[in-house]
Amino acid sequence: FVAGMSCVVLAGNGLVLLLAWEVMALAAFVLIAAEHERPEVREAAYIYLAATHAATLLLWVLFARVAAATGVFGFAPLPHGAASTATLLIGLIGFGLKAGVMPLHVWLPGAHASAPTHVSAVLSGVLLKVGIYGLVRTLAMVADPPVVVGGAVLTLGAISALGGVSFALGQHDVKRLLAYHSIENIGIILLGIGLALMGRSLGHPEWVVLGLAGAFLHVWNHAFFKGLLFLAAGAAMRATGTRSIDSMGGLARTMPFTAGLFLVGALAISGLPPLNGFVSELMIYLGLIRSALPGGSMFAAFATPLLAMVGALAVACFVKVFGAIFLGTPRNPESGEASEAPGAMLWPMVVLASVCGLIGLGPVLVAPALDRAIAAFVSAGGGATAPVPALATLVAFGWVMVLHWALVVVVVVLARAGWRTLRTAPTTGTWACGYPLPTPRIQYTASSFADPLVGILSGFLRPRRVHPAIDETFPPATHMSVHVDDVLLERAVRPAATVAGRWFGRIRAIQGGHVNLYIFILLVGALALLATTLPVMDAIRALWNGSPP
């Protein structure tokens, strides 16, 4: 799997890239299906396999169109025109499928939830970024892309960011919740790329620099903090034997290091200072705000409040997750008996958390690499290119570092003062509001905490609610829950697949087990292909070029 991903970014032509792409895709399929004895795992693996092969087919079309226009089967500068715009949009869909862009995301939540947790960390942190890599290489092929391309990327980014965090709010499975946050962060990356494309089309080089710098840095940042979150969630699942958020609780007492490391990842993914997620989102914010100035684009400026809303919803979601898993009291015996993860599991999390802190406290360290990547993107389309300013001239890295270090000092001082107070303060039981024997069921659950926000977004999320029915003097035990299914998968993809399966099932009659019949069918098929391929290809080519066949 790792070798396939490495070869994709090292490939010098489209054929090698597609071969490595298939190695990566098939290896990921085997990893996702590791626990194939469970039906839901098999289903998630096959949905992923169908999606990745659809992406491969689109990439063949992409490189074939590039070869027809330039003679190069791979990434090459394209001339400005309608045909090049269509090529870019095909690449956007093909690579967007692999990146999990909404509404092309239907494979992602199930695959990430079904794979072993360390595999989920690599799927989310690295595999999705291979799709982003291909998308960036594709969009860089045109030096002067039409505004519609940048607008399409910006729109998909807004849908993915808001849709991903909204669906995450209603999840009870911690891995599925983290998977939806991957969609959210892919949307944030696309917001930066879309802003850069619009800046390239409208002649605003500062939009290009801020958008690409924020997007590229967020590619790294998401790999670090999402890997950290998946590994910490895996440690909690190993200790409790469950992925259900509502079945955990109180783990901070027995797993303090895992709880602290998960908190670092939660703060980073929520875009809060002084960690790395804040730095990359700040660059995208600065670019979007510049687009609202006179002479800018109000279409791009509308993404600014949307990005702020996504950040607020992410904070609410991780308050829910951290509170339900690590705070309060254990909700089952396994959570009460959990023990801290071993050192072999903790040290990788410590490394990832340290990188999150390093980029947040020293963002100037990554500026040179970002400047080189932006220069490569700008020059990839060929032709004359306008110079772009250095990132350090647009972002006050010095002030960011001063504010972040000041915040660290304040937090350390308050923590020391709080620790001294805790050591000397008397302890007693919490007042139980009149209940002589409080139970863990009195605590907030993931459903009850998120229910108000899910209710606001119910027109989009279509939640299924299970409310307690108390209609007798001594009612039996009951519960309240809110279930949010993936609307596109459940109401569009799955019904369409059922209908297609029913129609294709009609041709199973030819599978009678007779070798002679199979040979005859192959012979007829080969003759039909020989008789029709050349005339059909000539007709398609003529229609493609706009002339009658």
PDB file of N, CA, C and O in Angstrom, residues 292-355:
ATOM      1  N   ALA A 292     -12.819  39.732  -0.535  1.00  0.00           N
ATOM      2  CA  ALA A 292     -13.986  40.580  -0.269  1.00  0.00           C
ATOM      3  C   ALA A 292     -13.682  42.060  -0.444  1.00  0.00           C
ATOM      4  O   ALA A 292     -14.603  42.891  -0.393  1.00  0.00           O
ATOM      5  N   LEU A 293     -12.407  42.414  -0.645  1.00  0.00           N
ATOM      6  CA  LEU A 293     -12.040  43.816  -0.820  1.00  0.00           C
ATOM      7  C   LEU A 293     -12.485  44.305  -2.199  1.00  0.00           C
ATOM      8  O   LEU A 293     -12.790  43.506  -3.092  1.00  0.00           O
ATOM      9  N   PRO A 294     -12.554  45.618  -2.399  1.00  0.00           N
ATOM     10  CA  PRO A 294     -12.926  46.148  -3.724  1.00  0.00           C
ATOM     11  C   PRO A 294     -12.046  45.565  -4.825  1.00  0.00           C
ATOM     12  O   PRO A 294     -10.824  45.458  -4.690  1.00  0.00           O
ATOM     13  N   GLY A 295     -12.690  45.168  -5.917  1.00  0.00           N
ATOM     14  CA  GLY A 295     -11.987  44.534  -7.019  1.00  0.00           C
ATOM     15  C   GLY A 295     -11.842  43.043  -6.860  1.00  0.00           C
ATOM     16  O   GLY A 295     -11.222  42.388  -7.702  1.00  0.00           O
ATOM     17  N   GLY A 296     -12.415  42.479  -5.784  1.00  0.00           N
ATOM     18  CA  GLY A 296     -12.317  41.056  -5.538  1.00  0.00           C
ATOM     19  C   GLY A 296     -13.505  40.294  -6.092  1.00  0.00           C
ATOM     20  O   GLY A 296     -14.130  40.703  -7.086  1.00  0.00           O
ATOM     21  N   SER A 297     -13.834  39.192  -5.448  1.00  0.00           N
ATOM     22  CA  SER A 297     -14.933  38.331  -5.889  1.00  0.00           C
ATOM     23  C   SER A 297     -15.831  38.040  -4.696  1.00  0.00           C
ATOM     24  O   SER A 297     -15.393  37.406  -3.729  1.00  0.00           O
ATOM     25  N   MET A 298     -17.056  38.493  -4.745  1.00  0.00           N
ATOM     26  CA  MET A 298     -17.985  38.237  -3.644  1.00  0.00           C
ATOM     27  C   MET A 298     -18.329  36.758  -3.545  1.00  0.00           C
ATOM     28  O   MET A 298     -18.659  36.257  -2.473  1.00  0.00           O
ATOM     29  N   PHE A 299     -18.237  36.045  -4.684  1.00  0.00           N
ATOM     30  CA  PHE A 299     -18.499  34.607  -4.640  1.00  0.00           C
ATOM     31  C   PHE A 299     -17.505  33.907  -3.728  1.00  0.00           C
ATOM     32  O   PHE A 299     -17.878  33.064  -2.902  1.00  0.00           O
ATOM     33  N   ALA A 300     -16.215  34.274  -3.852  1.00  0.00           N
ATOM     34  CA  ALA A 300     -15.216  33.693  -2.971  1.00  0.00           C
ATOM     35  C   ALA A 300     -15.361  34.210  -1.552  1.00  0.00           C
ATOM     36  O   ALA A 300     -15.140  33.472  -0.582  1.00  0.00           O
ATOM     37  N   ALA A 301     -15.759  35.468  -1.405  1.00  0.00           N
ATOM     38  CA  ALA A 301     -15.876  36.044  -0.063  1.00  0.00           C
ATOM     39  C   ALA A 301     -16.950  35.358   0.760  1.00  0.00           C
ATOM     40  O   ALA A 301     -16.855  35.311   1.995  1.00  0.00           O
ATOM     41  N   PHE A 302     -17.972  34.822   0.118  1.00  0.00           N
ATOM     42  CA  PHE A 302     -19.043  34.133   0.858  1.00  0.00           C
ATOM     43  C   PHE A 302     -18.522  32.900   1.594  1.00  0.00           C
ATOM     44  O   PHE A 302     -19.161  32.413   2.527  1.00  0.00           O
ATOM     45  N   ALA A 303     -17.377  32.379   1.191  1.00  0.00           N
ATOM     46  CA  ALA A 303     -16.822  31.209   1.864  1.00  0.00           C
ATOM     47  C   ALA A 303     -16.230  31.552   3.227  1.00  0.00           C
ATOM     48  O   ALA A 303     -16.005  30.654   4.033  1.00  0.00           O
ATOM     49  N   THR A 304     -15.980  32.844   3.500  1.00  0.00           N
ATOM     50  CA  THR A 304     -15.375  33.231   4.775  1.00  0.00           C
ATOM     51  C   THR A 304     -16.276  32.903   5.956  1.00  0.00           C
ATOM     52  O   THR A 304     -15.848  32.206   6.895  1.00  0.00           O
ATOM     53  N   PRO A 305     -17.539  33.378   6.004  1.00  0.00           N
ATOM     54  CA  PRO A 305     -18.390  32.991   7.134  1.00  0.00           C
ATOM     55  C   PRO A 305     -18.684  31.492   7.175  1.00  0.00           C
ATOM     56  O   PRO A 305     -18.865  30.916   8.254  1.00  0.00           O
ATOM     57  N   LEU A 306     -18.701  30.847   6.006  1.00  0.00           N
ATOM     58  CA  LEU A 306     -18.935  29.402   5.999  1.00  0.00           C
ATOM     59  C   LEU A 306     -17.786  28.668   6.676  1.00  0.00           C
ATOM     60  O   LEU A 306     -18.013  27.739   7.457  1.00  0.00           O
ATOM     61  N   LEU A 307     -16.549  29.103   6.409  1.00  0.00           N
ATOM     62  CA  LEU A 307     -15.395  28.468   7.048  1.00  0.00           C
ATOM     63  C   LEU A 307     -15.427  28.694   8.556  1.00  0.00           C
ATOM     64  O   LEU A 307     -15.070  27.799   9.335  1.00  0.00           O
ATOM     65  N   ALA A 308     -15.859  29.882   8.986  1.00  0.00           N
ATOM     66  CA  ALA A 308     -15.994  30.143  10.423  1.00  0.00           C
ATOM     67  C   ALA A 308     -17.056  29.238  11.045  1.00  0.00           C
ATOM     68  O   ALA A 308     -16.871  28.717  12.156  1.00  0.00           O
ATOM     69  N   MET A 309     -18.150  29.016  10.334  1.00  0.00           N
ATOM     70  CA  MET A 309     -19.209  28.132  10.827  1.00  0.00           C
ATOM     71  C   MET A 309     -18.699  26.693  10.937  1.00  0.00           C
ATOM     72  O   MET A 309     -19.002  25.993  11.918  1.00  0.00           O
ATOM     73  N   VAL A 310     -17.921  26.261   9.958  1.00  0.00           N
ATOM     74  CA  VAL A 310     -17.358  24.911  10.005  1.00  0.00           C
ATOM     75  C   VAL A 310     -16.462  24.758  11.228  1.00  0.00           C
ATOM     76  O   VAL A 310     -16.508  23.732  11.932  1.00  0.00           O
ATOM     77  N   GLY A 311     -15.653  25.774  11.516  1.00  0.00           N
ATOM     78  CA  GLY A 311     -14.792  25.711  12.689  1.00  0.00           C
ATOM     79  C   GLY A 311     -15.577  25.622  13.982  1.00  0.00           C
ATOM     80  O   GLY A 311     -15.230  24.855  14.893  1.00  0.00           O
ATOM     81  N   ALA A 312     -16.675  26.385  14.078  1.00  0.00           N
ATOM     82  CA  ALA A 312     -17.500  26.345  15.292  1.00  0.00           C
ATOM     83  C   ALA A 312     -18.152  24.978  15.467  1.00  0.00           C
ATOM     84  O   ALA A 312     -18.201  24.433  16.582  1.00  0.00           O
ATOM     85  N   LEU A 313     -18.653  24.397  14.378  1.00  0.00           N
ATOM     86  CA  LEU A 313     -19.270  23.076  14.470  1.00  0.00           C
ATOM     87  C   LEU A 313     -18.231  22.005  14.814  1.00  0.00           C
ATOM     88  O   LEU A 313     -18.533  21.045  15.543  1.00  0.00           O
ATOM     89  N   ALA A 314     -17.006  22.152  14.318  1.00  0.00           N
ATOM     90  CA  ALA A 314     -15.947  21.192  14.657  1.00  0.00           C
ATOM     91  C   ALA A 314     -15.630  21.254  16.148  1.00  0.00           C
ATOM     92  O   ALA A 314     -15.436  20.216  16.799  1.00  0.00           O
ATOM     93  N   VAL A 315     -15.574  22.453  16.709  1.00  0.00           N
ATOM     94  CA  VAL A 315     -15.346  22.584  18.152  1.00  0.00           C
ATOM     95  C   VAL A 315     -16.461  21.889  18.927  1.00  0.00           C
ATOM     96  O   VAL A 315     -16.205  21.125  19.873  1.00  0.00           O
ATOM     97  N   ALA A 316     -17.715  22.134  18.537  1.00  0.00           N
ATOM     98  CA  ALA A 316     -18.841  21.494  19.226  1.00  0.00           C
ATOM     99  C   ALA A 316     -18.765  19.985  19.127  1.00  0.00           C
ATOM    100  O   ALA A 316     -19.028  19.256  20.100  1.00  0.00           O
ATOM    101  N   CYS A 317     -18.377  19.476  17.967  1.00  0.00           N
ATOM    102  CA  CYS A 317     -18.316  18.028  17.771  1.00  0.00           C
ATOM    103  C   CYS A 317     -17.245  17.401  18.654  1.00  0.00           C
ATOM    104  O   CYS A 317     -17.471  16.349  19.275  1.00  0.00           O
ATOM    105  N   PHE A 318     -16.082  18.042  18.757  1.00  0.00           N
ATOM    106  CA  PHE A 318     -15.022  17.435  19.557  1.00  0.00           C
ATOM    107  C   PHE A 318     -15.200  17.691  21.042  1.00  0.00           C
ATOM    108  O   PHE A 318     -14.645  16.949  21.860  1.00  0.00           O
ATOM    109  N   VAL A 319     -15.966  18.698  21.428  1.00  0.00           N
ATOM    110  CA  VAL A 319     -16.382  18.799  22.830  1.00  0.00           C
ATOM    111  C   VAL A 319     -17.248  17.598  23.184  1.00  0.00           C
ATOM    112  O   VAL A 319     -17.093  16.973  24.248  1.00  0.00           O
ATOM    113  N   LYS A 320     -18.136  17.232  22.265  1.00  0.00           N
ATOM    114  CA  LYS A 320     -18.974  16.049  22.458  1.00  0.00           C
ATOM    115  C   LYS A 320     -18.130  14.784  22.568  1.00  0.00           C
ATOM    116  O   LYS A 320     -18.298  13.978  23.502  1.00  0.00           O
ATOM    117  N   VAL A 321     -17.191  14.609  21.642  1.00  0.00           N
ATOM    118  CA  VAL A 321     -16.404  13.376  21.609  1.00  0.00           C
ATOM    119  C   VAL A 321     -15.517  13.262  22.843  1.00  0.00           C
ATOM    120  O   VAL A 321     -15.505  12.229  23.530  1.00  0.00           O
ATOM    121  N   PHE A 322     -14.772  14.322  23.147  1.00  0.00           N
ATOM    122  CA  PHE A 322     -13.851  14.250  24.281  1.00  0.00           C
ATOM    123  C   PHE A 322     -14.610  14.106  25.592  1.00  0.00           C
ATOM    124  O   PHE A 322     -14.215  13.327  26.468  1.00  0.00           O
ATOM    125  N   GLY A 323     -15.720  14.837  25.724  1.00  0.00           N
ATOM    126  CA  GLY A 323     -16.492  14.731  26.960  1.00  0.00           C
ATOM    127  C   GLY A 323     -17.099  13.356  27.151  1.00  0.00           C
ATOM    128  O   GLY A 323     -17.069  12.799  28.256  1.00  0.00           O
ATOM    129  N   ALA A 324     -17.647  12.774  26.081  1.00  0.00           N
ATOM    130  CA  ALA A 324     -18.316  11.481  26.212  1.00  0.00           C
ATOM    131  C   ALA A 324     -17.335  10.337  26.406  1.00  0.00           C
ATOM    132  O   ALA A 324     -17.640   9.360  27.092  1.00  0.00           O
ATOM    133  N   ILE A 325     -16.137  10.428  25.814  1.00  0.00           N
ATOM    134  CA  ILE A 325     -15.180   9.327  25.893  1.00  0.00           C
ATOM    135  C   ILE A 325     -14.284   9.430  27.122  1.00  0.00           C
ATOM    136  O   ILE A 325     -14.082   8.443  27.843  1.00  0.00           O
ATOM    137  N   PHE A 326     -13.783  10.616  27.419  1.00  0.00           N
ATOM    138  CA  PHE A 326     -12.735  10.738  28.433  1.00  0.00           C
ATOM    139  C   PHE A 326     -13.199  11.367  29.743  1.00  0.00           C
ATOM    140  O   PHE A 326     -12.526  11.202  30.767  1.00  0.00           O
ATOM    141  N   LEU A 327     -14.291  12.096  29.758  1.00  0.00           N
ATOM    142  CA  LEU A 327     -14.744  12.751  30.978  1.00  0.00           C
ATOM    143  C   LEU A 327     -15.925  11.996  31.576  1.00  0.00           C
ATOM    144  O   LEU A 327     -16.400  11.005  31.019  1.00  0.00           O
ATOM    145  N   GLY A 328     -16.431  12.482  32.723  1.00  0.00           N
ATOM    146  CA  GLY A 328     -17.566  11.840  33.374  1.00  0.00           C
ATOM    147  C   GLY A 328     -17.163  10.534  34.042  1.00  0.00           C
ATOM    148  O   GLY A 328     -16.024  10.331  34.457  1.00  0.00           O
ATOM    149  N   THR A 329     -18.120   9.639  34.112  1.00  0.00           N
ATOM    150  CA  THR A 329     -17.895   8.332  34.734  1.00  0.00           C
ATOM    151  C   THR A 329     -18.068   7.236  33.689  1.00  0.00           C
ATOM    152  O   THR A 329     -18.771   7.418  32.689  1.00  0.00           O
ATOM    153  N   PRO A 330     -17.437   6.078  33.903  1.00  0.00           N
ATOM    154  CA  PRO A 330     -17.546   4.984  32.913  1.00  0.00           C
ATOM    155  C   PRO A 330     -18.989   4.547  32.716  1.00  0.00           C
ATOM    156  O   PRO A 330     -19.752   4.410  33.669  1.00  0.00           O
ATOM    157  N   ARG A 331     -19.323   4.285  31.449  1.00  0.00           N
ATOM    158  CA  ARG A 331     -20.683   3.847  31.124  1.00  0.00           C
ATOM    159  C   ARG A 331     -20.801   2.330  31.034  1.00  0.00           C
ATOM    160  O   ARG A 331     -21.897   1.820  30.850  1.00  0.00           O
ATOM    161  N   ASN A 332     -19.681   1.621  31.088  1.00  0.00           N
ATOM    162  CA  ASN A 332     -19.720   0.169  31.101  1.00  0.00           C
ATOM    163  C   ASN A 332     -18.529  -0.343  31.909  1.00  0.00           C
ATOM    164  O   ASN A 332     -17.566   0.401  32.167  1.00  0.00           O
ATOM    165  N   PRO A 333     -18.547  -1.582  32.347  1.00  0.00           N
ATOM    166  CA  PRO A 333     -17.447  -2.094  33.181  1.00  0.00           C
ATOM    167  C   PRO A 333     -16.089  -2.037  32.489  1.00  0.00           C
ATOM    168  O   PRO A 333     -15.064  -1.803  33.141  1.00  0.00           O
ATOM    169  N   GLU A 334     -16.068  -2.255  31.168  1.00  0.00           N
ATOM    170  CA  GLU A 334     -14.784  -2.244  30.455  1.00  0.00           C
ATOM    171  C   GLU A 334     -14.114  -0.881  30.550  1.00  0.00           C
ATOM    172  O   GLU A 334     -12.883  -0.788  30.681  1.00  0.00           O
ATOM    173  N   SER A 335     -14.906   0.204  30.459  1.00  0.00           N
ATOM    174  CA  SER A 335     -14.317   1.540  30.565  1.00  0.00           C
ATOM    175  C   SER A 335     -13.746   1.779  31.962  1.00  0.00           C
ATOM    176  O   SER A 335     -12.715   2.433  32.129  1.00  0.00           O
ATOM    177  N   GLY A 336     -14.425   1.253  32.985  1.00  0.00           N
ATOM    178  CA  GLY A 336     -13.930   1.425  34.345  1.00  0.00           C
ATOM    179  C   GLY A 336     -12.658   0.642  34.617  1.00  0.00           C
ATOM    180  O   GLY A 336     -11.870   1.018  35.497  1.00  0.00           O
ATOM    181  N   GLU A 337     -12.443  -0.437  33.876  1.00  0.00           N
ATOM    182  CA  GLU A 337     -11.263  -1.273  34.085  1.00  0.00           C
ATOM    183  C   GLU A 337     -10.175  -1.035  33.044  1.00  0.00           C
ATOM    184  O   GLU A 337      -9.189  -1.782  32.992  1.00  0.00           O
ATOM    185  N   ALA A 338     -10.323  -0.010  32.231  1.00  0.00           N
ATOM    186  CA  ALA A 338      -9.350   0.248  31.171  1.00  0.00           C
ATOM    187  C   ALA A 338      -7.995   0.630  31.763  1.00  0.00           C
ATOM    188  O   ALA A 338      -7.910   1.171  32.868  1.00  0.00           O
ATOM    189  N   SER A 339      -6.940   0.349  31.027  1.00  0.00           N
ATOM    190  CA  SER A 339      -5.591   0.714  31.448  1.00  0.00           C
ATOM    191  C   SER A 339      -4.915   1.485  30.327  1.00  0.00           C
ATOM    192  O   SER A 339      -5.306   1.396  29.156  1.00  0.00           O
ATOM    193  N   GLU A 340      -3.901   2.244  30.703  1.00  0.00           N
ATOM    194  CA  GLU A 340      -3.201   3.083  29.738  1.00  0.00           C
ATOM    195  C   GLU A 340      -2.562   2.255  28.631  1.00  0.00           C
ATOM    196  O   GLU A 340      -2.157   1.107  28.831  1.00  0.00           O
ATOM    197  N   ALA A 341      -2.527   2.845  27.426  1.00  0.00           N
ATOM    198  CA  ALA A 341      -1.917   2.169  26.277  1.00  0.00           C
ATOM    199  C   ALA A 341      -0.428   1.954  26.529  1.00  0.00           C
ATOM    200  O   ALA A 341       0.217   2.759  27.202  1.00  0.00           O
ATOM    201  N   PRO A 342       0.144   0.889  25.987  1.00  0.00           N
ATOM    202  CA  PRO A 342       1.586   0.654  26.169  1.00  0.00           C
ATOM    203  C   PRO A 342       2.417   1.696  25.442  1.00  0.00           C
ATOM    204  O   PRO A 342       1.929   2.417  24.559  1.00  0.00           O
ATOM    205  N   GLY A 343       3.693   1.744  25.796  1.00  0.00           N
ATOM    206  CA  GLY A 343       4.579   2.745  25.219  1.00  0.00           C
ATOM    207  C   GLY A 343       4.694   2.672  23.711  1.00  0.00           C
ATOM    208  O   GLY A 343       4.817   3.699  23.031  1.00  0.00           O
ATOM    209  N   ALA A 344       4.642   1.458  23.147  1.00  0.00           N
ATOM    210  CA  ALA A 344       4.740   1.309  21.690  1.00  0.00           C
ATOM    211  C   ALA A 344       3.579   1.976  20.968  1.00  0.00           C
ATOM    212  O   ALA A 344       3.693   2.336  19.795  1.00  0.00           O
ATOM    213  N   MET A 345       2.438   2.144  21.655  1.00  0.00           N
ATOM    214  CA  MET A 345       1.301   2.845  21.062  1.00  0.00           C
ATOM    215  C   MET A 345       1.349   4.338  21.382  1.00  0.00           C
ATOM    216  O   MET A 345       0.841   5.154  20.598  1.00  0.00           O
ATOM    217  N   LEU A 346       1.929   4.702  22.513  1.00  0.00           N
ATOM    218  CA  LEU A 346       1.933   6.107  22.915  1.00  0.00           C
ATOM    219  C   LEU A 346       2.977   6.928  22.161  1.00  0.00           C
ATOM    220  O   LEU A 346       2.721   8.080  21.789  1.00  0.00           O
ATOM    221  N   TRP A 347       4.176   6.352  21.919  1.00  0.00           N
ATOM    222  CA  TRP A 347       5.236   7.146  21.322  1.00  0.00           C
ATOM    223  C   TRP A 347       4.909   7.653  19.923  1.00  0.00           C
ATOM    224  O   TRP A 347       5.239   8.807  19.596  1.00  0.00           O
ATOM    225  N   PRO A 348       4.283   6.877  19.045  1.00  0.00           N
ATOM    226  CA  PRO A 348       3.875   7.462  17.758  1.00  0.00           C
ATOM    227  C   PRO A 348       2.917   8.634  17.924  1.00  0.00           C
ATOM    228  O   PRO A 348       2.999   9.613  17.183  1.00  0.00           O
ATOM    229  N   MET A 349       2.012   8.550  18.912  1.00  0.00           N
ATOM    230  CA  MET A 349       1.108   9.675  19.158  1.00  0.00           C
ATOM    231  C   MET A 349       1.861  10.889  19.672  1.00  0.00           C
ATOM    232  O   MET A 349       1.554  12.029  19.310  1.00  0.00           O
ATOM    233  N   VAL A 350       2.875  10.662  20.518  1.00  0.00           N
ATOM    234  CA  VAL A 350       3.686  11.772  21.027  1.00  0.00           C
ATOM    235  C   VAL A 350       4.412  12.474  19.876  1.00  0.00           C
ATOM    236  O   VAL A 350       4.482  13.714  19.827  1.00  0.00           O
ATOM    237  N   VAL A 351       4.947  11.702  18.934  1.00  0.00           N
ATOM    238  CA  VAL A 351       5.652  12.291  17.788  1.00  0.00           C
ATOM    239  C   VAL A 351       4.695  13.151  16.968  1.00  0.00           C
ATOM    240  O   VAL A 351       5.020  14.302  16.600  1.00  0.00           O
ATOM    241  N   LEU A 352       3.497  12.629  16.671  1.00  0.00           N
ATOM    242  CA  LEU A 352       2.532  13.390  15.874  1.00  0.00           C
ATOM    243  C   LEU A 352       2.070  14.642  16.615  1.00  0.00           C
ATOM    244  O   LEU A 352       1.933  15.720  16.015  1.00  0.00           O
ATOM    245  N   ALA A 353       1.824  14.532  17.919  1.00  0.00           N
ATOM    246  CA  ALA A 353       1.420  15.700  18.699  1.00  0.00           C
ATOM    247  C   ALA A 353       2.531  16.744  18.726  1.00  0.00           C
ATOM    248  O   ALA A 353       2.264  17.961  18.670  1.00  0.00           O
ATOM    249  N   SER A 354       3.780  16.295  18.803  1.00  0.00           N
ATOM    250  CA  SER A 354       4.902  17.237  18.821  1.00  0.00           C
ATOM    251  C   SER A 354       4.998  17.999  17.504  1.00  0.00           C
ATOM    252  O   SER A 354       5.275  19.210  17.491  1.00  0.00           O
ATOM    253  N   VAL A 355       4.765  17.310  16.384  1.00  0.00           N
ATOM    254  CA  VAL A 355       4.795  17.994  15.096  1.00  0.00           C
ATOM    255  C   VAL A 355       3.662  19.019  15.011  1.00  0.00           C
ATOM    256  O   VAL A 355       3.858  20.126  14.485  1.00  0.00           O
TER     257      VAL A 355
END
